[in-house]
PDB file of C-alpha atoms in Angstrom:
ATOM      1  CA  MET K  49       0.000   0.000   0.000  1.00 48.00           C
ATOM      2  CA  LYS K  50       2.788   2.417   0.912  1.00 42.00           C
ATOM      3  CA  LEU K  51       4.622   1.727  -2.353  1.00 42.00           C
ATOM      4  CA  HIS K  52       1.400   2.181  -4.342  1.00 45.00           C
ATOM      5  CA  PHE K  53       0.729   5.491  -2.563  1.00 42.00           C
ATOM      6  CA  PHE K  54       4.164   6.917  -3.403  1.00 41.00           C
ATOM      7  CA  LYS K  55       3.773   5.818  -6.998  1.00 44.00           C
ATOM      8  CA  ASN K  56       0.439   7.619  -7.382  1.00 47.00           C
ATOM      9  CA  HIS K  57       1.838  10.709  -5.660  1.00 47.00           C
ATOM     10  CA  PHE K  58       4.800  10.811  -8.047  1.00 43.00           C
ATOM     11  CA  LEU K  59       2.524  10.516 -11.075  1.00 46.00           C
ATOM     12  CA  ILE K  60       0.337  13.395  -9.821  1.00 48.00           C
ATOM     13  CA  ASN K  61       3.383  15.654  -9.259  1.00 53.00           C
ATOM     14  CA  SER K  62       4.753  14.847 -12.728  1.00 57.00           C
ATOM     15  CA  GLY K  63       1.445  15.715 -14.334  1.00 60.00           C
ATOM     16  CA  MET K  64       1.338  19.051 -12.538  1.00 62.00           C
ATOM     17  CA  VAL K  65       4.850  19.930 -13.630  1.00 57.00           C
ATOM     18  CA  ARG K  66       4.037  19.194 -17.277  1.00 70.00           C
ATOM     19  CA  TRP K  67       0.854  21.282 -17.028  1.00 67.00           C
ATOM     20  CA  ILE K  68       2.774  24.273 -15.556  1.00 68.00           C
ATOM     21  CA  VAL K  69       5.452  24.070 -18.287  1.00 63.00           C
ATOM     22  CA  ARG K  70       2.820  23.972 -21.044  1.00 70.00           C
ATOM     23  CA  THR K  71       1.010  26.950 -19.535  1.00 70.00           C
ATOM     24  CA  ILE K  72       4.201  29.039 -19.390  1.00 72.00           C
ATOM     25  CA  CYS K  73       5.067  28.171 -23.013  1.00 68.00           C
ATOM     26  CA  LEU K  74       1.532  29.139 -24.123  1.00 66.00           C
ATOM     27  CA  LEU K  75       1.695  32.493 -22.340  1.00 63.00           C
ATOM     28  CA  PHE K  76       5.128  33.189 -23.804  1.00 59.00           C
ATOM     29  CA  SER K  77       3.904  32.441 -27.332  1.00 65.00           C
ATOM     30  CA  VAL K  78       0.852  34.666 -26.902  1.00 56.00           C
ATOM     31  CA  GLY K  79       3.085  37.508 -25.680  1.00 59.00           C
ATOM     32  CA  ILE K  80       5.343  37.246 -28.712  1.00 56.00           C
ATOM     33  CA  LEU K  81       2.342  37.352 -31.040  1.00 53.00           C
ATOM     34  CA  PHE K  82       1.046  40.520 -29.355  1.00 51.00           C
ATOM     35  CA  ILE K  83       4.447  42.189 -29.663  1.00 51.00           C
ATOM     36  CA  VAL K  84       4.782  41.335 -33.354  1.00 45.00           C
ATOM     37  CA  THR K  85       1.272  42.390 -34.291  1.00 49.00           C
ATOM     38  CA  GLY K  86       1.641  45.616 -32.315  1.00 48.00           C
ATOM     39  CA  SER K  87       4.740  46.843 -34.226  1.00 46.00           C
ATOM     40  CA  LYS K  88       4.488  48.711 -37.494  1.00 47.00           C
ATOM     41  CA  SER K  89       6.881  48.590 -40.453  1.00 44.00           C
ATOM     42  CA  TYR K  90       6.846  50.898 -43.419  1.00 43.00           C
ATOM     43  CA  ALA K  91       8.578  50.716 -46.791  1.00 43.00           C
ATOM     44  CA  LEU K  92      10.429  53.590 -48.417  1.00 44.00           C
ATOM     45  CA  GLY K  93       8.117  55.776 -50.404  1.00 44.00           C
ATOM     46  CA  SER K  94       5.025  55.099 -48.242  1.00 44.00           C
ATOM     47  CA  VAL K  95       3.098  57.769 -46.417  1.00 44.00           C
ATOM     48  CA  GLN K  96       4.768  57.046 -43.066  1.00 46.00           C
ATOM     49  CA  THR K  97       8.480  56.316 -43.489  1.00 46.00           C
ATOM     50  CA  ASN K  98      10.266  54.785 -40.543  1.00 47.00           C
ATOM     51  CA  LEU K  99      13.158  57.276 -40.565  1.00 47.00           C
ATOM     52  CA  THR K 100      15.263  58.768 -37.833  1.00 50.00           C
ATOM     53  CA  GLY K 101      14.321  62.266 -36.725  1.00 50.00           C
ATOM     54  CA  ASP K 102      11.240  63.976 -38.109  1.00 53.00           C
ATOM     55  CA  GLN K 103       9.147  62.012 -40.553  1.00 52.00           C
ATOM     56  CA  ASP K 104       9.024  64.959 -42.921  1.00 56.00           C
ATOM     57  CA  THR K 105      12.814  64.963 -43.422  1.00 54.00           C
ATOM     58  CA  GLN K 106      14.595  62.111 -45.206  1.00 54.00           C
ATOM     59  CA  THR K 107      17.927  60.873 -43.931  1.00 53.00           C
ATOM     60  CA  TYR K 108      19.145  59.912 -47.418  1.00 51.00           C
ATOM     61  CA  VAL K 109      20.266  62.229 -50.173  1.00 53.00           C
ATOM     62  CA  ASP K 110      18.792  60.539 -53.246  1.00 55.00           C
ATOM     63  CA  ASN K 111      16.593  57.566 -53.884  1.00 59.00           C
ATOM     64  CA  PRO K 112      18.208  54.232 -54.829  1.00 56.00           C
ATOM     65  CA  GLY K 113      19.061  54.098 -58.516  1.00 57.00           C
ATOM     66  CA  ALA K 114      19.292  57.880 -58.889  1.00 60.00           C
ATOM     67  CA  ALA K 115      23.081  57.917 -59.397  1.00 61.00           C
ATOM     68  CA  ASP K 116      24.223  58.488 -62.971  1.00 64.00           C
ATOM     69  CA  THR K 117      28.000  58.721 -62.459  1.00 67.00           C
ATOM     70  CA  PRO K 118      30.464  57.065 -60.053  1.00 59.00           C
ATOM     71  CA  SER K 119      30.865  60.380 -58.225  1.00 62.00           C
ATOM     72  CA  ASP K 120      27.099  60.502 -57.631  1.00 62.00           C
ATOM     73  CA  LEU K 121      27.181  56.915 -56.376  1.00 56.00           C
ATOM     74  CA  ARG K 122      29.748  57.816 -53.725  1.00 58.00           C
ATOM     75  CA  GLU K 123      27.467  60.611 -52.456  1.00 59.00           C
ATOM     76  CA  LEU K 124      24.559  58.267 -51.733  1.00 56.00           C
ATOM     77  CA  ASN K 125      23.740  57.855 -48.054  1.00 52.00           C
ATOM     78  CA  ILE K 126      21.048  55.194 -48.043  1.00 51.00           C
ATOM     79  CA  SER K 127      20.273  53.244 -44.902  1.00 49.00           C
ATOM     80  CA  ASP K 128      20.298  49.443 -44.980  1.00 49.00           C
ATOM     81  CA  ASN K 129      21.863  49.317 -48.464  1.00 52.00           C
ATOM     82  CA  LEU K 130      25.151  47.730 -49.519  1.00 54.00           C
ATOM     83  CA  THR K 131      27.080  49.491 -52.265  1.00 53.00           C
ATOM     84  CA  ILE K 132      30.220  47.956 -53.794  1.00 52.00           C
ATOM     85  CA  THR K 133      32.302  50.271 -55.955  1.00 52.00           C
ATOM     86  CA  TYR K 134      35.248  48.978 -57.993  1.00 48.00           C
ATOM     87  CA  THR K 135      37.830  51.319 -59.464  1.00 50.00           C
ATOM     88  CA  SER K 136      41.108  50.365 -61.081  1.00 47.00           C
ATOM     89  CA  ASP K 137      42.864  53.307 -59.367  1.00 49.00           C
ATOM     90  CA  ASN K 138      44.687  54.229 -62.555  1.00 49.00           C
ATOM     91  CA  GLY K 139      46.428  50.875 -62.836  1.00 49.00           C
ATOM     92  CA  SER K 140      48.039  50.860 -59.371  1.00 54.00           C
ATOM     93  CA  LEU K 141      47.851  47.957 -56.935  1.00 56.00           C
ATOM     94  CA  SER K 142      44.930  47.684 -54.568  1.00 60.00           C
ATOM     95  CA  GLY K 143      45.393  48.015 -50.839  1.00 66.00           C
ATOM     96  CA  SER K 144      44.979  44.291 -50.129  1.00 74.00           C
ATOM     97  CA  LEU K 145      47.487  43.289 -52.784  1.00 75.00           C
ATOM     98  CA  ARG K 146      49.940  45.910 -51.552  1.00 73.00           C
ATOM     99  CA  ILE K 147      49.655  44.528 -48.007  1.00 81.00           C
ATOM    100  CA  LEU K 148      50.287  41.010 -49.348  1.00 80.00           C
ATOM    101  CA  LEU K 149      53.384  42.154 -51.225  1.00 76.00           C
ATOM    102  CA  THR K 150      54.621  44.016 -48.149  1.00 78.00           C
ATOM    103  CA  LEU K 151      54.259  40.947 -45.931  1.00 83.00           C
ATOM    104  CA  THR K 152      56.022  38.843 -48.579  1.00 82.00           C
ATOM    105  CA  ALA K 153      58.893  41.329 -48.695  1.00 78.00           C
ATOM    106  CA  ILE K 154      59.180  41.251 -44.901  1.00 83.00           C
ATOM    107  CA  ALA K 155      59.319  37.435 -44.970  1.00 84.00           C
ATOM    108  CA  LEU K 156      62.046  37.518 -47.635  1.00 83.00           C
ATOM    109  CA  ALA K 157      64.006  40.311 -45.943  1.00 82.00           C
ATOM    110  CA  PRO K 158      66.436  37.969 -44.076  1.00 85.00           C
ATOM    111  CA  ILE K 159      67.312  36.172 -47.320  1.00 86.00           C
ATOM    112  CA  LEU K 160      67.806  39.473 -49.129  1.00 84.00           C
ATOM    113  CA  ILE K 161      70.041  40.800 -46.345  1.00 85.00           C
ATOM    114  CA  ILE K 162      72.209  37.677 -46.485  1.00 87.00           C
ATOM    115  CA  CYS K 163      72.429  37.259 -50.262  1.00 87.00           C
ATOM    116  CA  LEU K 164      72.501  40.830 -51.598  1.00 88.00           C
ATOM    117  CA  THR K 165      74.768  42.561 -49.066  1.00 90.00           C
ATOM    118  CA  SER K 166      78.147  42.236 -47.391  1.00 90.00           C
ATOM    119  CA  PHE K 167      76.735  39.923 -44.716  1.00 93.00           C
ATOM    120  CA  VAL K 168      78.276  36.679 -46.027  1.00 93.00           C
ATOM    121  CA  ARG K 169      81.863  37.892 -46.229  1.00 93.00           C
ATOM    122  CA  ILE K 170      81.886  39.537 -42.797  1.00 94.00           C
ATOM    123  CA  LEU K 171      80.294  36.581 -41.005  1.00 94.00           C
ATOM    124  CA  ILE K 172      82.657  34.011 -42.538  1.00 94.00           C
ATOM    125  CA  VAL K 173      85.718  36.124 -41.684  1.00 94.00           C
ATOM    126  CA  LEU K 174      84.576  36.480 -38.062  1.00 93.00           C
ATOM    127  CA  HIS K 175      84.016  32.727 -37.799  1.00 93.00           C
ATOM    128  CA  PHE K 176      87.496  32.080 -39.192  1.00 93.00           C
ATOM    129  CA  THR K 177      88.895  34.462 -36.599  1.00 92.00           C
ATOM    130  CA  ARG K 178      87.219  32.627 -33.748  1.00 91.00           C
ATOM    131  CA  ALA K 179      88.340  29.250 -35.098  1.00 90.00           C
ATOM    132  CA  ALA K 180      91.934  30.472 -35.461  1.00 89.00           C
ATOM    133  CA  LEU K 181      91.933  31.677 -31.857  1.00 88.00           C
ATOM    134  CA  ASN K 182      90.537  28.272 -30.822  1.00 85.00           C
ATOM    135  CA  THR K 183      88.285  29.898 -28.235  1.00 86.00           C
ATOM    136  CA  GLN K 184      85.370  27.561 -29.088  1.00 80.00           C
ATOM    137  CA  THR K 185      82.287  29.715 -28.385  1.00 82.00           C
ATOM    138  CA  ALA K 186      83.898  33.045 -27.468  1.00 84.00           C
ATOM    139  CA  PRO K 187      82.527  35.301 -28.831  1.00 88.00           C
ATOM    140  CA  PRO K 188      79.202  33.418 -29.134  1.00 90.00           C
ATOM    141  CA  ASN K 189      77.228  33.119 -32.356  1.00 90.00           C
ATOM    142  CA  GLN K 190      74.680  35.736 -31.294  1.00 92.00           C
ATOM    143  CA  VAL K 191      77.411  38.328 -30.841  1.00 92.00           C
ATOM    144  CA  LEU K 192      79.019  37.507 -34.184  1.00 92.00           C
ATOM    145  CA  ILE K 193      75.695  37.695 -36.048  1.00 92.00           C
ATOM    146  CA  GLY K 194      74.744  40.950 -34.316  1.00 92.00           C
ATOM    147  CA  LEU K 195      78.139  42.515 -35.102  1.00 93.00           C
ATOM    148  CA  THR K 196      77.880  41.315 -38.702  1.00 93.00           C
ATOM    149  CA  LEU K 197      74.392  42.789 -39.030  1.00 92.00           C
ATOM    150  CA  PHE K 198      75.425  46.243 -37.822  1.00 94.00           C
ATOM    151  CA  LEU K 199      78.557  46.223 -39.971  1.00 93.00           C
ATOM    152  CA  THR K 200      76.366  45.283 -42.926  1.00 93.00           C
ATOM    153  CA  PHE K 201      74.070  48.244 -42.274  1.00 93.00           C
ATOM    154  CA  PHE K 202      77.130  50.489 -42.005  1.00 94.00           C
ATOM    155  CA  ILE K 203      78.529  49.298 -45.329  1.00 93.00           C
ATOM    156  CA  MET K 204      75.190  49.228 -47.145  1.00 91.00           C
ATOM    157  CA  SER K 205      73.873  52.561 -45.815  1.00 92.00           C
ATOM    158  CA  PRO K 206      74.757  54.539 -48.989  1.00 92.00           C
ATOM    159  CA  THR K 207      73.042  51.919 -51.160  1.00 92.00           C
ATOM    160  CA  ILE K 208      70.003  51.786 -48.881  1.00 90.00           C
ATOM    161  CA  MET K 209      69.662  55.566 -48.932  1.00 92.00           C
ATOM    162  CA  ARG K 210      69.813  55.561 -52.744  1.00 92.00           C
ATOM    163  CA  VAL K 211      67.051  52.959 -52.903  1.00 90.00           C
ATOM    164  CA  TYR K 212      64.941  54.980 -50.467  1.00 89.00           C
ATOM    165  CA  ASN K 213      65.415  58.340 -52.187  1.00 90.00           C
ATOM    166  CA  GLU K 214      65.186  57.128 -55.779  1.00 89.00           C
ATOM    167  CA  ALA K 215      62.482  54.457 -55.517  1.00 88.00           C
ATOM    168  CA  ILE K 216      60.480  54.486 -52.279  1.00 86.00           C
ATOM    169  CA  VAL K 217      59.935  58.241 -51.904  1.00 88.00           C
ATOM    170  CA  PRO K 218      58.719  58.789 -55.513  1.00 88.00           C
ATOM    171  CA  LEU K 219      56.466  55.723 -55.189  1.00 84.00           C
ATOM    172  CA  ASP K 220      54.811  57.106 -52.050  1.00 83.00           C
ATOM    173  CA  LYS K 221      54.275  60.429 -53.779  1.00 83.00           C
ATOM    174  CA  GLY K 222      52.666  58.682 -56.752  1.00 81.00           C
ATOM    175  CA  GLU K 223      55.264  59.946 -59.212  1.00 85.00           C
ATOM    176  CA  ILE K 224      56.193  56.444 -60.437  1.00 84.00           C
ATOM    177  CA  THR K 225      54.452  53.087 -60.634  1.00 83.00           C
ATOM    178  CA  GLN K 226      55.310  49.920 -58.745  1.00 78.00           C
ATOM    179  CA  GLU K 227      57.116  48.423 -61.739  1.00 81.00           C
ATOM    180  CA  GLU K 228      59.251  51.518 -62.161  1.00 86.00           C
ATOM    181  CA  ALA K 229      60.008  51.585 -58.426  1.00 86.00           C
ATOM    182  CA  ILE K 230      61.216  47.974 -58.473  1.00 84.00           C
ATOM    183  CA  GLU K 231      63.377  48.592 -61.528  1.00 87.00           C
ATOM    184  CA  ILE K 232      64.904  51.750 -60.059  1.00 89.00           C
ATOM    185  CA  GLY K 233      65.375  50.233 -56.599  1.00 87.00           C
ATOM    186  CA  VAL K 234      67.296  47.225 -57.925  1.00 89.00           C
ATOM    187  CA  GLN K 235      69.890  49.353 -59.743  1.00 90.00           C
ATOM    188  CA  PRO K 236      71.878  50.470 -56.624  1.00 90.00           C
ATOM    189  CA  LEU K 237      72.028  46.861 -55.414  1.00 90.00           C
ATOM    190  CA  ARG K 238      73.180  45.695 -58.840  1.00 90.00           C
ATOM    191  CA  GLU K 239      75.935  48.296 -58.879  1.00 90.00           C
ATOM    192  CA  PHE K 240      77.126  47.201 -55.435  1.00 91.00           C
ATOM    193  CA  MET K 241      77.086  43.493 -56.299  1.00 91.00           C
ATOM    194  CA  TYR K 242      78.730  43.964 -59.680  1.00 89.00           C
ATOM    195  CA  GLY K 243      81.551  45.980 -58.119  1.00 89.00           C
ATOM    196  CA  GLN K 244      82.316  43.128 -55.677  1.00 90.00           C
ATOM    197  CA  THR K 245      81.921  40.276 -58.179  1.00 90.00           C
ATOM    198  CA  GLN K 246      84.824  38.780 -60.096  1.00 90.00           C
ATOM    199  CA  LYS K 247      84.397  38.589 -63.848  1.00 88.00           C
ATOM    200  CA  LYS K 248      85.250  34.895 -64.048  1.00 90.00           C
ATOM    201  CA  ASP K 249      82.309  34.069 -61.800  1.00 90.00           C
ATOM    202  CA  VAL K 250      79.962  36.128 -63.950  1.00 90.00           C
ATOM    203  CA  ALA K 251      81.354  34.506 -67.088  1.00 88.00           C
ATOM    204  CA  MET K 252      80.822  31.040 -65.602  1.00 91.00           C
ATOM    205  CA  PHE K 253      77.141  31.629 -64.826  1.00 91.00           C
ATOM    206  CA  MET K 254      76.551  33.435 -68.123  1.00 89.00           C
ATOM    207  CA  ASP K 255      78.003  30.425 -69.928  1.00 89.00           C
ATOM    208  CA  ILE K 256      75.814  28.035 -67.918  1.00 90.00           C
ATOM    209  CA  ALA K 257      72.732  30.138 -68.722  1.00 86.00           C
ATOM    210  CA  GLY K 258      73.698  30.199 -72.414  1.00 86.00           C
ATOM    211  CA  LEU K 259      73.921  34.001 -72.561  1.00 85.00           C
ATOM    212  CA  GLU K 260      76.484  36.106 -74.368  1.00 84.00           C
ATOM    213  CA  TRP K 261      78.479  38.702 -72.468  1.00 82.00           C
ATOM    214  CA  ASP K 262      80.952  41.242 -73.828  1.00 79.00           C
ATOM    215  CA  THR K 263      83.259  42.228 -70.966  1.00 77.00           C
ATOM    216  CA  THR K 264      84.830  45.060 -72.989  1.00 77.00           C
ATOM    217  CA  ALA K 265      81.564  46.862 -73.691  1.00 77.00           C
ATOM    218  CA  GLU K 266      80.599  49.973 -71.759  1.00 77.00           C
ATOM    219  CA  ASP K 267      77.277  48.433 -70.775  1.00 78.00           C
ATOM    220  CA  ALA K 268      78.842  45.144 -69.614  1.00 78.00           C
ATOM    221  CA  ALA K 269      77.105  45.440 -66.246  1.00 79.00           C
ATOM    222  CA  GLU K 270      73.712  45.992 -67.878  1.00 83.00           C
ATOM    223  CA  GLN K 271      74.144  42.843 -69.979  1.00 82.00           C
ATOM    224  CA  VAL K 272      74.207  40.661 -66.850  1.00 87.00           C
ATOM    225  CA  PRO K 273      70.675  39.687 -65.680  1.00 88.00           C
ATOM    226  CA  THR K 274      69.898  39.920 -61.987  1.00 88.00           C
ATOM    227  CA  HIS K 275      69.311  36.161 -61.672  1.00 89.00           C
ATOM    228  CA  VAL K 276      72.880  35.632 -62.955  1.00 90.00           C
ATOM    229  CA  LEU K 277      74.473  38.438 -60.946  1.00 91.00           C
ATOM    230  CA  ILE K 278      73.235  37.227 -57.541  1.00 92.00           C
ATOM    231  CA  PRO K 279      74.846  33.722 -57.582  1.00 92.00           C
ATOM    232  CA  SER K 280      78.000  35.189 -59.144  1.00 92.00           C
ATOM    233  CA  PHE K 281      78.182  37.699 -56.299  1.00 93.00           C
ATOM    234  CA  LEU K 282      77.725  34.990 -53.660  1.00 93.00           C
ATOM    235  CA  VAL K 283      80.486  32.800 -55.139  1.00 94.00           C
ATOM    236  CA  SER K 284      82.855  35.783 -55.241  1.00 94.00           C
ATOM    237  CA  GLU K 285      82.013  36.638 -51.639  1.00 93.00           C
ATOM    238  CA  LEU K 286      82.765  33.085 -50.495  1.00 94.00           C
ATOM    239  CA  ARG K 287      86.096  33.092 -52.324  1.00 94.00           C
ATOM    240  CA  THR K 288      87.122  36.451 -50.874  1.00 93.00           C
ATOM    241  CA  ALA K 289      86.077  35.447 -47.362  1.00 94.00           C
ATOM    242  CA  PHE K 290      88.093  32.235 -47.487  1.00 94.00           C
ATOM    243  CA  ILE K 291      91.180  34.095 -48.743  1.00 94.00           C
ATOM    244  CA  ILE K 292      90.923  36.545 -45.835  1.00 93.00           C
ATOM    245  CA  GLY K 293      90.385  33.634 -43.432  1.00 92.00           C
ATOM    246  CA  PHE K 294      93.543  31.923 -44.667  1.00 93.00           C
ATOM    247  CA  LEU K 295      95.567  35.095 -44.078  1.00 92.00           C
ATOM    248  CA  ILE K 296      94.151  35.326 -40.548  1.00 91.00           C
ATOM    249  CA  TYR K 297      95.149  31.718 -39.832  1.00 90.00           C
ATOM    250  CA  ILE K 298      98.857  32.151 -40.719  1.00 91.00           C
ATOM    251  CA  PRO K 299     100.176  33.831 -37.509  1.00 89.00           C
ATOM    252  CA  PHE K 300      98.158  31.501 -35.288  1.00 89.00           C
ATOM    253  CA  ILE K 301      99.447  28.421 -37.136  1.00 89.00           C
ATOM    254  CA  VAL K 302     102.996  29.620 -36.457  1.00 88.00           C
ATOM    255  CA  ILE K 303     102.214  29.813 -32.739  1.00 88.00           C
ATOM    256  CA  ASP K 304     100.731  26.284 -32.797  1.00 85.00           C
ATOM    257  CA  MET K 305     103.847  24.910 -34.546  1.00 87.00           C
ATOM    258  CA  VAL K 306     106.231  26.579 -32.093  1.00 87.00           C
ATOM    259  CA  VAL K 307     104.291  25.308 -29.074  1.00 86.00           C
ATOM    260  CA  ALA K 308     104.008  21.780 -30.511  1.00 85.00           C
ATOM    261  CA  SER K 309     107.753  21.636 -31.278  1.00 85.00           C
ATOM    262  CA  THR K 310     108.576  22.876 -27.789  1.00 84.00           C
ATOM    263  CA  LEU K 311     106.361  20.289 -26.115  1.00 82.00           C
ATOM    264  CA  MET K 312     107.806  17.449 -28.217  1.00 82.00           C
ATOM    265  CA  SER K 313     111.356  18.509 -27.426  1.00 82.00           C
ATOM    266  CA  MET K 314     110.472  18.452 -23.722  1.00 81.00           C
ATOM    267  CA  GLY K 315     108.921  14.982 -24.062  1.00 78.00           C
ATOM    268  CA  MET K 316     105.444  16.163 -23.078  1.00 76.00           C
ATOM    269  CA  MET K 317     103.554  14.048 -25.604  1.00 73.00           C
ATOM    270  CA  MET K 318     100.337  13.713 -23.624  1.00 76.00           C
ATOM    271  CA  LEU K 319      99.746  17.457 -23.218  1.00 76.00           C
ATOM    272  CA  PRO K 320      97.603  18.907 -26.077  1.00 79.00           C
ATOM    273  CA  PRO K 321      99.478  21.737 -27.823  1.00 77.00           C
ATOM    274  CA  THR K 322      96.250  23.736 -28.265  1.00 77.00           C
ATOM    275  CA  THR K 323      95.850  24.012 -24.493  1.00 79.00           C
ATOM    276  CA  ILE K 324      99.199  25.766 -24.218  1.00 82.00           C
ATOM    277  CA  SER K 325      99.005  27.772 -27.434  1.00 84.00           C
ATOM    278  CA  MET K 326      95.567  29.315 -26.846  1.00 86.00           C
ATOM    279  CA  PRO K 327      96.712  31.815 -24.164  1.00 86.00           C
ATOM    280  CA  PHE K 328      99.595  32.881 -26.419  1.00 87.00           C
ATOM    281  CA  LYS K 329      97.165  33.344 -29.326  1.00 89.00           C
ATOM    282  CA  ILE K 330      94.876  35.512 -27.231  1.00 90.00           C
ATOM    283  CA  LEU K 331      97.862  37.514 -25.969  1.00 89.00           C
ATOM    284  CA  LEU K 332      99.112  38.101 -29.515  1.00 88.00           C
ATOM    285  CA  PHE K 333      95.622  39.025 -30.697  1.00 89.00           C
ATOM    286  CA  VAL K 334      95.151  41.560 -27.897  1.00 90.00           C
ATOM    287  CA  LEU K 335      98.597  43.122 -28.262  1.00 90.00           C
ATOM    288  CA  ALA K 336      98.144  43.514 -32.017  1.00 88.00           C
ATOM    289  CA  ASP K 337      94.613  44.970 -31.520  1.00 88.00           C
ATOM    290  CA  GLY K 338      93.247  42.155 -33.649  1.00 88.00           C
ATOM    291  CA  TRP K 339      89.576  43.167 -33.720  1.00 91.00           C
ATOM    292  CA  ASN K 340      90.469  46.622 -34.986  1.00 92.00           C
ATOM    293  CA  LEU K 341      92.705  45.198 -37.697  1.00 91.00           C
ATOM    294  CA  ILE K 342      90.312  42.505 -38.868  1.00 92.00           C
ATOM    295  CA  ILE K 343      87.060  44.467 -38.779  1.00 93.00           C
ATOM    296  CA  GLY K 344      88.660  47.590 -40.199  1.00 91.00           C
ATOM    297  CA  ASN K 345      90.276  45.780 -43.117  1.00 91.00           C
ATOM    298  CA  VAL K 346      87.151  43.739 -43.877  1.00 92.00           C
ATOM    299  CA  VAL K 347      85.055  46.902 -44.039  1.00 92.00           C
ATOM    300  CA  LYS K 348      87.659  48.631 -46.198  1.00 91.00           C
ATOM    301  CA  SER K 349      87.592  45.723 -48.631  1.00 90.00           C
ATOM    302  CA  PHE K 350      84.162  46.935 -49.808  1.00 89.00           C
ATOM    303  CA  TYR K 351      85.385  50.435 -50.656  1.00 84.00           C
TER     304      TYR K 351
END
């Protein structure tokens, strides 16, 4: 009996809950219907226009479709209308495409700094200097790269200023197009690279590309395409850097040979010669003001 009573009581409570929920939903639906039927909407051109401010004054200038020219279309101020206007902007790039090209240039900037400037030669020479001193990680790679970067900006500052004044400034003023700006901006870099490139490297890549090149002509530099000049410049930079590195190694090799001969004559076979020669190398480097000599002569090699 007790179980049957609780069962009936539970069924009664469940029925009441369902009835209350249905009643609330019905009242809510009726309220929404009253709200919708009570509001008024008017179309444009009717007697009562649903406009902001006074109903006698329109908030738009002209009716839709009243524009005859693009200038008239820009003057329209119509509410709840979408107007898409396309203009070629006299053949110049659109804003979105210009942003895309700018981001692409920023992504390629590290490669351009390495391949089109004095960065390669300076960095290789500094690494050869550290290896000749046998100081392992002193100075560390971050210091060498930072020093190389600032030396590169110092050497390339005249070229960068030419690119800025001759290409970027006229482009911002609208005096030249993007194609003309690229062509003008590449010329200072080409002059710098061609002045540091050996002719045999240019001749090698011109021969591989199947192009003719007259080295005696006045416009010999103009005959070399940019895609041939860049690898020729990089090969010449590697050759020059390795030659400078070899010259840096010579005095330190002499110190290593003297220390090794001394240790062998003393019968100290188990003692590494580099352990003894490294302090003498550092002492010689400091007394000779090595950083001044190396960095100064490397920078002067570009002038």
